[in-house]
């Protein structure tokens, strides 16, 4: 069941894992950026694995470049093996300039999750500086960032959270610095460490393939791109999170650079051996969309959208590798809720599949023989436009695309106001009342004063993808057991700017379980009562300590449900 850190942060509904979603888009470039020439940014380098683009880096001396550690790991934490090199002196990521092999890869230790995501790469042959090849200056270790300070990010990342293609021309975008504490308020303390900061500009941001992107102010390298939320597409949320280079100057100075000075002229000492710690988040993965959520009028964060209505999997879109986590590319084993198990509809007879023109769109729960409830964003595309067509619901089947019976929908009621992550609910009236039986029955609604209990066990059910890298529906119903995370704790993990007071989270203590793409509207049920309706998830539950799903608290909407349906 297991939703772009660039944090292009995967949302459950539209393959949101935005940040790194499906489908082709216009020629990609940094979202909101402009064409740039390598001679204006001669420190820019492309890191290659077996000749193929992997991530970005910055030249800091004739023999050294700096990038991100997660570039060198697969999505399961396995170290990537092959011939590593860098392309320098070219405005294109896959042609031109010159290619220089790497002789060493040095990771900061300890490296874990979003912490200390830096790597120093030694070149096999020293570079010859020229108009298209130059080092960027390193900051002094006591260099303090300034709020709203302008800085320029460059790179070849996707032009939209829905594109997986590299830009064929270097891009640049101007941001303003967001200091660490403000960044933590937006993204959450669990995602942003004290060694990181953010940058933002409305409608602009890093996206998939931007792992390692340099952020430069007045010729000085302030940050190295780690991830972004929604590729900068949500006003008020940062367009990128960066490692603060100044805080690593002592480490940079401890890695030997026999061929010369690094920025400030300090020589480096013996390289640190690579730390094989598992990386739960890949940037390119984080195009695992940290958050895929498309609100009423716009898409929300890093949404992975197969079609916004299909999956809002909030994924932190990791910028670097070619795997876009949360809702990524490529086919995988038969998909199912991440970490889930096969289930039979007779044990969850309240589950329904919402269809648009006969095709799966999202999930819903039967709450009466004439009414079902789901997420409001199921009815919007990734541009915020209302989807038109014939809506219906498949009930009584363990499969989302066959079996059971299909009943037309006569009315769609979306809660108002519906905006961003707030009030993401919809009630659908069926044209023909259902006949209850072993495979079709309603779930109990909570009382309007029912309070959630921390760590209360509950089951999520659905047909969502089995991993952040899969975009297909599961052909068999899945279920997963999660524990309730109360609103305040959810805000601390995911971010106050994302989690409203009408939402809560759920997670598995051991990790590896959660909602994912196509799980929009998934029910979360405890003791036969519908506690939540699935909105999005963080990393599809694959990062221990981060929630595996974010849900609308149904109890808080009982008055609205009663007004619309009479229930």
Coordinates of C-alpha atoms in Angstrom, one line a residue:
X1 CA 0.0 0.0 0.0
X2 CA 3.0 1.7 0.3
X3 CA 3.4 8.9 -2.2
X4 CA 9.6 14.3 -4.6
X5 CA 12.0 15.2 -1.6
X6 CA 13.1 17.1 -3.7
X7 CA 11.2 16.3 -1.2
X8 CA 9.5 16.5 -4.7
X9 CA 8.5 15.1 -0.7
X10 CA 5.1 10.7 -3.2
X11 CA 1.0 11.9 -2.1
X12 CA -1.4 9.1 -2.4
X13 CA -3.5 10.3 -5.2
X14 CA -2.0 11.0 -8.3
X15 CA 1.0 9.1 -8.4
X16 CA 1.9 12.0 -6.6
X17 CA 5.0 11.2 -5.6
X18 CA 5.5 14.2 -7.4
X19 CA 8.7 15.4 -7.5
X20 CA 9.4 12.5 -9.5
X21 CA 6.4 11.3 -11.1
X22 CA 5.3 9.7 -14.2
X23 CA 4.5 10.9 -17.6
X24 CA 6.4 13.0 -20.0
X25 CA 6.4 16.8 -19.6
X26 CA 7.9 19.7 -21.4
X27 CA 11.7 19.5 -21.7
X28 CA 12.8 19.4 -18.1
X29 CA 14.8 21.9 -16.2
X30 CA 15.0 23.2 -12.6
X31 CA 11.4 24.0 -11.8
X32 CA 10.8 27.7 -12.6
X33 CA 14.4 28.1 -13.8
X34 CA 16.0 29.6 -16.9
X35 CA 18.6 28.4 -19.4
X36 CA 22.2 28.9 -18.3
X37 CA 25.6 28.6 -19.8
X38 CA 28.4 26.7 -18.2
X39 CA 30.8 29.6 -18.6
X40 CA 28.6 31.5 -16.1
X41 CA 28.7 28.5 -13.7
X42 CA 32.0 26.8 -14.5
X43 CA 32.1 24.9 -11.2
X44 CA 29.1 22.7 -12.2
X45 CA 29.8 19.0 -12.8
X46 CA 27.7 16.0 -13.6
X47 CA 28.5 12.7 -11.7
X48 CA 28.3 9.7 -14.0
X49 CA 28.0 6.0 -13.3
X50 CA 29.1 3.8 -16.2
X51 CA 28.8 6.9 -18.4
X52 CA 25.2 7.7 -17.4
X53 CA 24.1 10.7 -15.4
X54 CA 23.7 10.0 -11.7
X55 CA 23.7 13.3 -9.8
X56 CA 25.4 16.7 -9.6
X57 CA 28.6 18.1 -8.0
X58 CA 30.7 21.2 -7.6
X59 CA 34.3 21.7 -8.5
X60 CA 36.2 22.9 -5.4
X61 CA 39.8 22.4 -6.7
X62 CA 41.7 20.9 -9.6
X63 CA 41.4 17.5 -8.1
X64 CA 38.3 17.5 -6.0
X65 CA 34.5 17.9 -6.4
X66 CA 31.8 17.8 -3.7
X67 CA 28.4 16.1 -4.0
X68 CA 25.9 14.1 -2.0
X69 CA 26.5 10.6 -0.5
X70 CA 23.1 9.2 -1.4
X71 CA 24.1 9.4 -5.1
X72 CA 26.3 6.4 -4.5
X73 CA 23.6 4.1 -3.0
X74 CA 20.7 2.1 -4.5
X75 CA 17.2 2.6 -3.1
X76 CA 17.6 -0.4 -0.8
X77 CA 20.9 1.0 0.7
X78 CA 23.2 -1.1 -1.4
X79 CA 26.4 0.7 -2.6
X80 CA 26.2 1.2 -6.3
X81 CA 29.1 -0.4 -8.2
X82 CA 30.6 0.6 -11.5
X83 CA 32.8 3.1 -13.1
X84 CA 32.3 6.5 -11.6
X85 CA 33.4 9.7 -13.4
X86 CA 32.4 13.4 -13.7
X87 CA 31.6 15.5 -16.8
X88 CA 32.9 19.1 -16.5
X89 CA 32.9 22.1 -18.8
X90 CA 29.6 21.4 -20.5
X91 CA 26.1 23.0 -20.3
X92 CA 24.7 19.6 -21.2
X93 CA 24.6 16.7 -18.7
X94 CA 25.2 13.9 -21.2
X95 CA 27.5 15.4 -23.9
X96 CA 30.3 17.9 -24.4
X97 CA 33.0 19.0 -22.1
X98 CA 35.4 16.4 -20.8
X99 CA 34.9 13.3 -18.7
X100 CA 37.4 12.6 -15.8
X101 CA 37.4 9.3 -13.9
X102 CA 37.1 9.3 -10.1
X103 CA 39.9 7.7 -8.0
X104 CA 38.3 8.1 -4.5
X105 CA 34.9 8.6 -3.0
X106 CA 34.9 9.9 0.6
X107 CA 31.7 10.0 2.6
X108 CA 31.1 12.0 5.8
X109 CA 30.8 9.6 8.7
X110 CA 28.2 9.1 10.3
X111 CA 25.9 9.4 7.3
X112 CA 22.3 8.5 7.9
X113 CA 19.0 9.5 6.4
X114 CA 19.2 13.3 5.9
X115 CA 22.1 13.7 8.2
X116 CA 25.6 14.5 6.8
X117 CA 24.7 13.8 3.2
X118 CA 28.0 14.9 1.7
X119 CA 30.7 13.2 -0.4
X120 CA 34.1 14.4 -1.5
X121 CA 35.2 12.9 -4.9
X122 CA 38.8 12.9 -6.0
X123 CA 39.5 13.1 -9.7
X124 CA 42.0 10.7 -11.3
X125 CA 43.5 13.5 -13.4
X126 CA 43.8 17.2 -12.3
X127 CA 41.6 19.6 -14.2
X128 CA 42.9 22.4 -16.3
X129 CA 41.0 25.5 -15.6
X130 CA 39.5 27.6 -18.4
X131 CA 36.4 29.6 -19.2
X132 CA 34.2 26.6 -18.7
X133 CA 36.0 24.9 -15.9
X134 CA 36.7 26.7 -12.6
X135 CA 36.4 26.0 -8.8
X136 CA 33.8 27.6 -6.7
X137 CA 35.0 29.2 -3.4
X138 CA 34.3 27.3 -0.2
X139 CA 32.8 29.3 2.7
X140 CA 34.7 29.9 5.9
X141 CA 33.7 27.6 8.7
X142 CA 32.3 30.5 10.7
X143 CA 30.3 31.8 7.8
X144 CA 26.7 32.4 9.0
X145 CA 23.7 32.3 6.7
X146 CA 21.4 35.2 6.5
X147 CA 17.7 35.0 6.3
X148 CA 16.4 35.9 2.8
X149 CA 19.9 36.1 1.4
X150 CA 19.7 35.6 -2.4
X151 CA 21.6 32.6 -3.8
X152 CA 21.6 30.8 -7.2
X153 CA 21.0 27.0 -7.6
X154 CA 22.1 25.4 -10.9
X155 CA 21.5 22.0 -12.3
X156 CA 19.9 19.6 -14.9
X157 CA 17.0 18.4 -12.8
X158 CA 13.4 17.9 -14.1
X159 CA 11.4 20.9 -15.0
X160 CA 8.3 19.6 -13.1
X161 CA 7.5 17.2 -10.4
X162 CA 5.9 15.0 -13.0
X163 CA 8.9 14.5 -15.3
X164 CA 11.7 12.0 -15.0
X165 CA 13.7 13.5 -17.8
X166 CA 16.9 15.4 -17.4
X167 CA 17.1 18.9 -18.7
X168 CA 19.2 19.0 -21.9
X169 CA 20.4 22.4 -21.0
X170 CA 21.9 23.7 -17.7
X171 CA 19.3 25.6 -15.6
X172 CA 19.6 28.3 -12.9
X173 CA 17.1 29.7 -10.4
X174 CA 17.5 32.4 -7.8
X175 CA 16.3 31.5 -4.3
X176 CA 16.3 33.2 -0.9
X177 CA 17.8 31.5 2.1
X178 CA 15.5 30.0 4.8
X179 CA 17.3 29.5 8.0
X180 CA 17.4 26.1 9.7
X181 CA 14.6 26.6 12.3
X182 CA 12.2 28.0 9.8
X183 CA 13.1 25.2 7.5
X184 CA 12.3 22.7 10.2
X185 CA 9.0 24.3 10.8
X186 CA 8.1 23.7 7.2
X187 CA 9.6 20.3 6.5
X188 CA 9.6 18.8 10.0
X189 CA 12.4 18.2 12.5
X190 CA 12.8 14.6 11.4
X191 CA 13.6 15.6 7.9
X192 CA 15.7 18.7 8.5
X193 CA 18.8 18.4 10.8
X194 CA 20.7 21.2 12.4
X195 CA 23.3 21.0 9.6
X196 CA 20.8 21.8 6.9
X197 CA 18.9 24.9 5.7
X198 CA 16.3 25.6 3.0
X199 CA 15.8 28.1 0.1
X200 CA 12.7 29.2 -1.5
X201 CA 11.0 31.2 -4.3
X202 CA 7.4 30.9 -5.2
X203 CA 6.9 28.3 -8.0
X204 CA 10.6 27.5 -8.2
X205 CA 12.6 24.7 -6.8
X206 CA 14.9 21.7 -7.1
X207 CA 13.3 18.5 -8.5
X208 CA 14.2 15.0 -9.5
X209 CA 17.9 14.5 -10.7
X210 CA 19.0 17.6 -8.7
X211 CA 20.8 15.7 -6.0
X212 CA 24.1 17.5 -5.2
X213 CA 23.0 20.8 -6.9
X214 CA 25.2 23.7 -5.8
X215 CA 23.6 26.8 -4.1
X216 CA 26.0 29.7 -4.5
X217 CA 26.0 33.3 -3.3
X218 CA 28.6 35.9 -4.4
X219 CA 30.8 33.1 -5.7
X220 CA 30.7 31.1 -2.5
X221 CA 29.2 27.5 -2.2
X222 CA 26.7 27.8 0.6
X223 CA 24.8 24.6 0.1
X224 CA 24.7 21.2 -1.6
X225 CA 21.2 20.1 -2.7
X226 CA 19.6 17.2 -0.8
X227 CA 15.9 17.3 -1.5
X228 CA 12.8 19.4 -2.0
X229 CA 9.1 19.4 -1.3
X230 CA 6.8 19.5 -4.3
X231 CA 9.6 20.9 -6.4
X232 CA 8.8 24.3 -5.0
X233 CA 5.3 24.3 -6.4
X234 CA 3.5 25.1 -3.1
X235 CA 3.6 28.7 -2.1
X236 CA 5.1 29.1 1.4
X237 CA 7.0 25.8 1.3
X238 CA 10.7 25.8 0.5
X239 CA 11.9 24.9 -2.9
X240 CA 14.9 22.9 -1.7
X241 CA 16.8 21.7 1.4
X242 CA 20.6 21.9 1.4
X243 CA 23.6 20.7 3.5
X244 CA 25.3 23.7 5.0
X245 CA 28.8 23.5 3.6
X246 CA 30.3 25.9 6.2
X247 CA 29.6 23.4 9.0
X248 CA 31.7 20.8 7.2
X249 CA 34.8 22.8 6.5
X250 CA 36.8 20.9 9.2
X251 CA 35.9 17.6 7.6
X252 CA 36.7 18.9 4.1
X253 CA 40.0 20.0 5.5
X254 CA 40.6 16.5 6.9
X255 CA 40.4 14.8 3.6
X256 CA 43.7 14.8 1.8
X257 CA 44.0 16.8 -1.5
X258 CA 47.5 16.1 -2.8
X259 CA 47.1 18.2 -5.9
X260 CA 46.4 21.5 -4.4
X261 CA 44.1 23.8 -2.4
X262 CA 40.5 23.6 -1.8
X263 CA 38.8 26.9 -2.1
X264 CA 40.5 28.5 0.9
X265 CA 43.9 26.9 0.2
X266 CA 43.8 24.4 3.0
X267 CA 45.2 21.0 2.2
X268 CA 43.3 17.8 3.1
X269 CA 44.4 14.7 4.9
X270 CA 43.6 11.0 4.7
X271 CA 40.3 10.2 3.2
X272 CA 37.5 8.7 5.3
X273 CA 36.4 5.2 4.4
X274 CA 32.9 5.0 2.9
X275 CA 30.2 4.5 5.4
X276 CA 27.8 1.7 4.2
X277 CA 25.0 2.9 6.4
X278 CA 21.6 2.3 4.8
X279 CA 20.1 5.3 3.1
X280 CA 16.5 5.4 3.7
X281 CA 16.0 8.3 1.3
X282 CA 17.3 8.8 -2.1
X283 CA 17.0 12.2 -3.5
X284 CA 16.1 11.2 -6.8
X285 CA 13.9 9.1 -4.8
X286 CA 12.7 11.8 -2.9
X287 CA 11.3 12.5 -5.8
X288 CA 10.0 9.9 -3.9
X289 CA 8.0 12.6 -3.5
X290 CA 8.0 13.7 -0.1
X291 CA 4.6 14.9 -0.5
X292 CA 2.3 14.3 -3.1
X293 CA -0.8 16.0 -2.5
X294 CA -2.9 18.0 -4.8
X295 CA -5.3 20.3 -3.2
X296 CA -8.3 21.8 -4.6
X297 CA -6.5 24.2 -6.8
X298 CA -3.0 23.1 -7.0
X299 CA -0.9 20.2 -6.4
X300 CA 0.7 20.0 -3.3
X301 CA 4.1 18.9 -2.7
X302 CA 6.2 16.6 -4.5
X303 CA 3.2 14.8 -5.4
X304 CA 3.7 11.7 -7.4
X305 CA 0.8 11.7 -9.6
X306 CA 0.0 9.0 -12.0
X307 CA -3.0 11.2 -12.3
X308 CA -3.4 13.3 -9.3
X309 CA -6.6 11.5 -8.5
X310 CA -4.8 8.3 -8.1
X311 CA -2.2 8.7 -5.5
X312 CA -1.1 11.2 -3.1
X313 CA 2.0 9.7 -1.7
X314 CA 3.9 12.3 0.1
X315 CA 7.4 11.4 -0.6
X316 CA 10.4 13.3 0.2
X317 CA 11.9 13.7 -3.2
X318 CA 15.4 12.9 -3.0
X319 CA 17.4 14.6 -5.6
X320 CA 20.0 12.3 -6.7
X321 CA 19.8 8.9 -8.1
X322 CA 17.8 7.7 -10.9
X323 CA 15.3 6.1 -8.7
X324 CA 12.5 8.2 -7.7
X325 CA 11.3 6.8 -4.6
X326 CA 7.9 7.1 -3.4
X327 CA 6.3 6.8 -6.7
X328 CA 8.9 6.1 -9.0
X329 CA 9.8 4.5 -12.1
X330 CA 10.0 1.1 -13.5
X331 CA 8.0 -2.0 -12.8
X332 CA 8.5 -4.0 -9.6
X333 CA 7.0 -7.2 -8.2
X334 CA 3.2 -7.2 -8.1
X335 CA 2.4 -4.1 -6.1
X336 CA 0.6 -3.9 -2.8
X337 CA 0.4 -1.6 0.2
X338 CA 4.1 -1.3 1.2
X339 CA 4.9 -4.0 3.7
X340 CA 1.3 -5.3 3.5
X341 CA -0.2 -8.7 3.0
X342 CA -2.9 -10.1 0.7
X343 CA -6.4 -9.6 2.0
X344 CA -9.9 -10.7 1.0
X345 CA -12.8 -8.4 0.5
X346 CA -15.1 -10.4 2.8
X347 CA -12.9 -9.3 5.7
X348 CA -13.0 -5.6 4.5
X349 CA -16.4 -5.5 2.8
X350 CA -16.6 -1.7 3.2
X351 CA -13.8 -1.0 0.7
X352 CA -14.7 0.4 -2.7
X353 CA -12.7 1.5 -5.8
X354 CA -13.7 4.8 -7.3
X355 CA -13.7 4.8 -11.1
X356 CA -13.6 7.5 -13.7
X357 CA -14.9 6.4 -17.1
X358 CA -14.4 2.8 -15.9
X359 CA -10.7 3.3 -14.9
X360 CA -9.5 3.2 -11.3
X361 CA -9.1 6.6 -9.7
X362 CA -8.8 6.1 -6.0
X363 CA -10.3 4.3 -3.0
X364 CA -13.3 4.9 -0.8
X365 CA -15.3 3.4 2.1
X366 CA -18.9 2.4 2.2
X367 CA -20.6 4.2 5.1
X368 CA -24.3 3.5 4.0
X369 CA -26.0 1.6 1.3
X370 CA -26.2 4.9 -0.7
X371 CA -23.0 6.7 0.4
X372 CA -19.3 6.2 0.2
X373 CA -16.5 8.5 1.5
X374 CA -13.1 9.3 0.0
X375 CA -10.5 12.1 -0.5
X376 CA -11.4 15.3 -2.2
X377 CA -8.3 15.5 -4.3
X378 CA -9.4 12.3 -6.2
X379 CA -11.5 14.6 -8.3
X380 CA -8.8 17.0 -9.5
X381 CA -6.0 16.7 -12.0
X382 CA -2.5 17.8 -11.2
X383 CA -3.3 21.3 -12.5
X384 CA -6.1 21.7 -10.0
X385 CA -8.8 21.3 -12.6
X386 CA -11.9 19.4 -11.8
X387 CA -12.0 16.0 -13.5
X388 CA -15.0 15.4 -15.8
X389 CA -16.5 12.1 -16.8
X390 CA -18.6 9.2 -15.6
X391 CA -17.9 8.5 -11.9
X392 CA -18.8 5.1 -10.5
X393 CA -17.7 2.7 -7.7
X394 CA -16.7 -0.9 -7.8
X395 CA -17.8 -2.8 -4.7
X396 CA -17.6 -6.4 -3.5
X397 CA -14.3 -7.3 -5.1
X398 CA -10.8 -8.0 -3.9
X399 CA -9.5 -6.7 -7.3
X400 CA -9.7 -3.0 -8.3
X401 CA -10.4 -3.5 -12.0
X402 CA -12.6 -6.6 -12.1
X403 CA -15.3 -8.5 -10.2
X404 CA -17.9 -7.4 -7.8
X405 CA -20.4 -4.9 -9.1
X406 CA -20.0 -1.3 -10.5
X407 CA -22.5 1.3 -9.4
X408 CA -22.8 4.8 -10.9
X409 CA -22.3 7.8 -8.7
X410 CA -25.1 10.4 -8.8
X411 CA -23.6 13.1 -6.6
X412 CA -20.1 14.2 -5.6
X413 CA -19.9 16.5 -2.5
X414 CA -16.4 17.9 -1.7
X415 CA -15.9 19.6 1.7
X416 CA -15.6 23.4 1.5
X417 CA -13.3 25.1 1.9
X418 CA -10.9 22.6 0.4
X419 CA -7.4 23.8 0.1
X420 CA -4.0 22.2 0.2
X421 CA -3.9 19.5 2.9
X422 CA -6.9 20.9 4.7
X423 CA -10.4 19.3 4.5
X424 CA -9.5 16.6 2.0
X425 CA -12.8 14.7 2.0
X426 CA -15.6 13.9 -0.4
X427 CA -18.9 12.1 -0.1
X428 CA -20.3 10.2 -3.1
X429 CA -23.9 9.3 -3.4
X430 CA -24.7 6.1 -5.3
X431 CA -27.3 6.0 -8.0
X432 CA -28.6 2.6 -6.8
X433 CA -28.6 1.6 -3.2
X434 CA -26.3 -1.3 -2.4
X435 CA -27.6 -4.7 -1.2
X436 CA -25.4 -5.8 1.7
X437 CA -23.9 -9.3 1.8
X438 CA -20.7 -11.1 2.6
X439 CA -18.6 -8.9 0.3
X440 CA -20.5 -5.6 0.6
X441 CA -21.2 -3.8 3.9
X442 CA -20.7 -0.5 5.5
X443 CA -18.0 0.5 8.0
X444 CA -19.0 2.2 11.2
X445 CA -18.5 6.0 11.5
X446 CA -16.9 7.4 14.6
X447 CA -18.8 9.6 17.0
X448 CA -18.0 13.3 16.6
X449 CA -16.4 13.5 20.0
X450 CA -14.3 10.3 19.5
X451 CA -10.7 11.0 20.4
X452 CA -7.7 9.2 18.9
X453 CA -5.4 7.3 21.1
X454 CA -1.6 7.4 20.7
X455 CA -0.2 4.1 19.4
X456 CA -3.7 2.6 19.0
X457 CA -3.5 -0.2 16.4
X458 CA -5.4 0.2 13.2
X459 CA -5.5 -1.4 9.7
X460 CA -5.1 0.4 6.4
X461 CA -6.5 -1.3 3.3
X462 CA -6.2 -0.7 -0.4
X463 CA -4.7 -1.5 -3.8
X464 CA -1.8 1.0 -3.8
X465 CA 1.7 0.3 -5.1
X466 CA 3.9 -2.1 -3.3
X467 CA 6.9 0.2 -3.2
X468 CA 7.9 3.8 -3.9
X469 CA 9.4 2.7 -7.1
X470 CA 6.3 1.1 -8.5
X471 CA 3.5 2.9 -10.3
X472 CA 1.1 0.0 -10.9
X473 CA -2.0 -1.0 -8.9
X474 CA -2.0 -4.1 -6.9
X475 CA -4.1 -6.8 -8.5
X476 CA -5.0 -8.1 -5.0
X477 CA -6.4 -6.2 -2.0
X478 CA -3.7 -5.5 0.6
X479 CA -3.8 -4.6 4.3
X480 CA -1.2 -3.3 6.7
X481 CA -1.3 -2.8 10.5
X482 CA -0.2 0.7 11.6
X483 CA -0.2 2.6 14.9
X484 CA -1.8 6.0 15.4
X485 CA 0.4 9.0 15.7
X486 CA -1.4 12.0 17.1
X487 CA -1.6 15.3 15.3
X488 CA 1.1 17.2 17.3
X489 CA 3.6 14.4 16.9
X490 CA 2.7 14.1 13.2
X491 CA 3.4 17.8 12.8
X492 CA 6.8 17.4 14.3
X493 CA 7.7 14.6 11.9
X494 CA 6.1 15.9 8.6
X495 CA 6.0 19.7 9.2
X496 CA 3.5 22.2 10.6
X497 CA 3.0 23.7 7.1
X498 CA 1.8 20.4 5.8
X499 CA -0.2 18.8 8.7
X500 CA -3.4 20.7 9.7
X501 CA -5.3 20.2 13.0
X502 CA -7.8 17.9 11.2
X503 CA -5.1 15.4 10.2
X504 CA -3.2 12.6 12.0
X505 CA -0.6 10.1 11.0
X506 CA 0.0 6.3 11.4
X507 CA 3.2 4.3 11.3
X508 CA 4.7 1.0 11.9
X509 CA 7.3 0.8 14.6
X510 CA 9.7 -1.3 12.5
X511 CA 9.2 0.8 9.4
X512 CA 8.8 -0.5 5.9
X513 CA 5.1 -0.3 5.9
X514 CA 2.7 2.4 4.7
X515 CA 0.5 3.9 2.0
X516 CA 1.9 4.6 -1.4
X517 CA 0.8 5.7 -4.9
X518 CA -2.8 4.8 -5.8
X519 CA -3.8 4.8 -2.1
X520 CA -5.7 8.0 -2.0
X521 CA -8.9 7.6 0.1
X522 CA -7.6 4.4 1.8
X523 CA -9.6 3.7 5.0
X524 CA -7.8 3.4 8.3
X525 CA -10.0 1.3 10.6
X526 CA -9.8 0.3 14.3
X527 CA -12.3 -2.0 15.9
X528 CA -14.7 -1.7 13.0
X529 CA -14.7 2.1 13.1
X530 CA -13.4 4.4 10.3
X531 CA -10.9 6.6 11.9
X532 CA -9.2 8.1 8.9
X533 CA -9.2 8.6 5.1
X534 CA -5.8 8.4 3.5
X535 CA -4.3 11.6 2.1
X536 CA -0.7 10.9 1.5
X537 CA 2.4 9.2 3.0
X538 CA 6.0 10.0 3.7
X539 CA 8.5 7.7 1.9
X540 CA 5.7 5.0 1.7
X541 CA 6.6 4.1 5.2
X542 CA 10.2 3.1 4.3
X543 CA 12.0 5.4 6.8
X544 CA 11.9 4.3 10.4
X545 CA 10.5 7.1 12.6
X546 CA 8.6 8.8 9.7
X547 CA 4.9 8.1 9.4
X548 CA 3.7 5.6 6.8
X549 CA 0.5 7.5 6.2
X550 CA -1.3 10.8 6.8
X551 CA -5.1 10.7 7.2
X552 CA -8.0 13.0 7.6
X553 CA -9.6 12.6 11.0
X554 CA -13.2 11.5 10.2
X555 CA -14.6 12.2 13.6
X556 CA -14.0 15.9 13.1
X557 CA -16.3 15.9 10.0
X558 CA -19.3 14.0 11.5
X559 CA -21.5 17.2 11.4
X560 CA -20.7 17.7 7.8
X561 CA -21.3 14.1 6.9
X562 CA -24.7 14.3 8.7
X563 CA -25.7 17.5 6.8
X564 CA -24.9 16.0 3.4
X565 CA -26.0 12.4 3.8
X566 CA -28.3 12.4 6.8
X567 CA -26.1 9.8 8.5

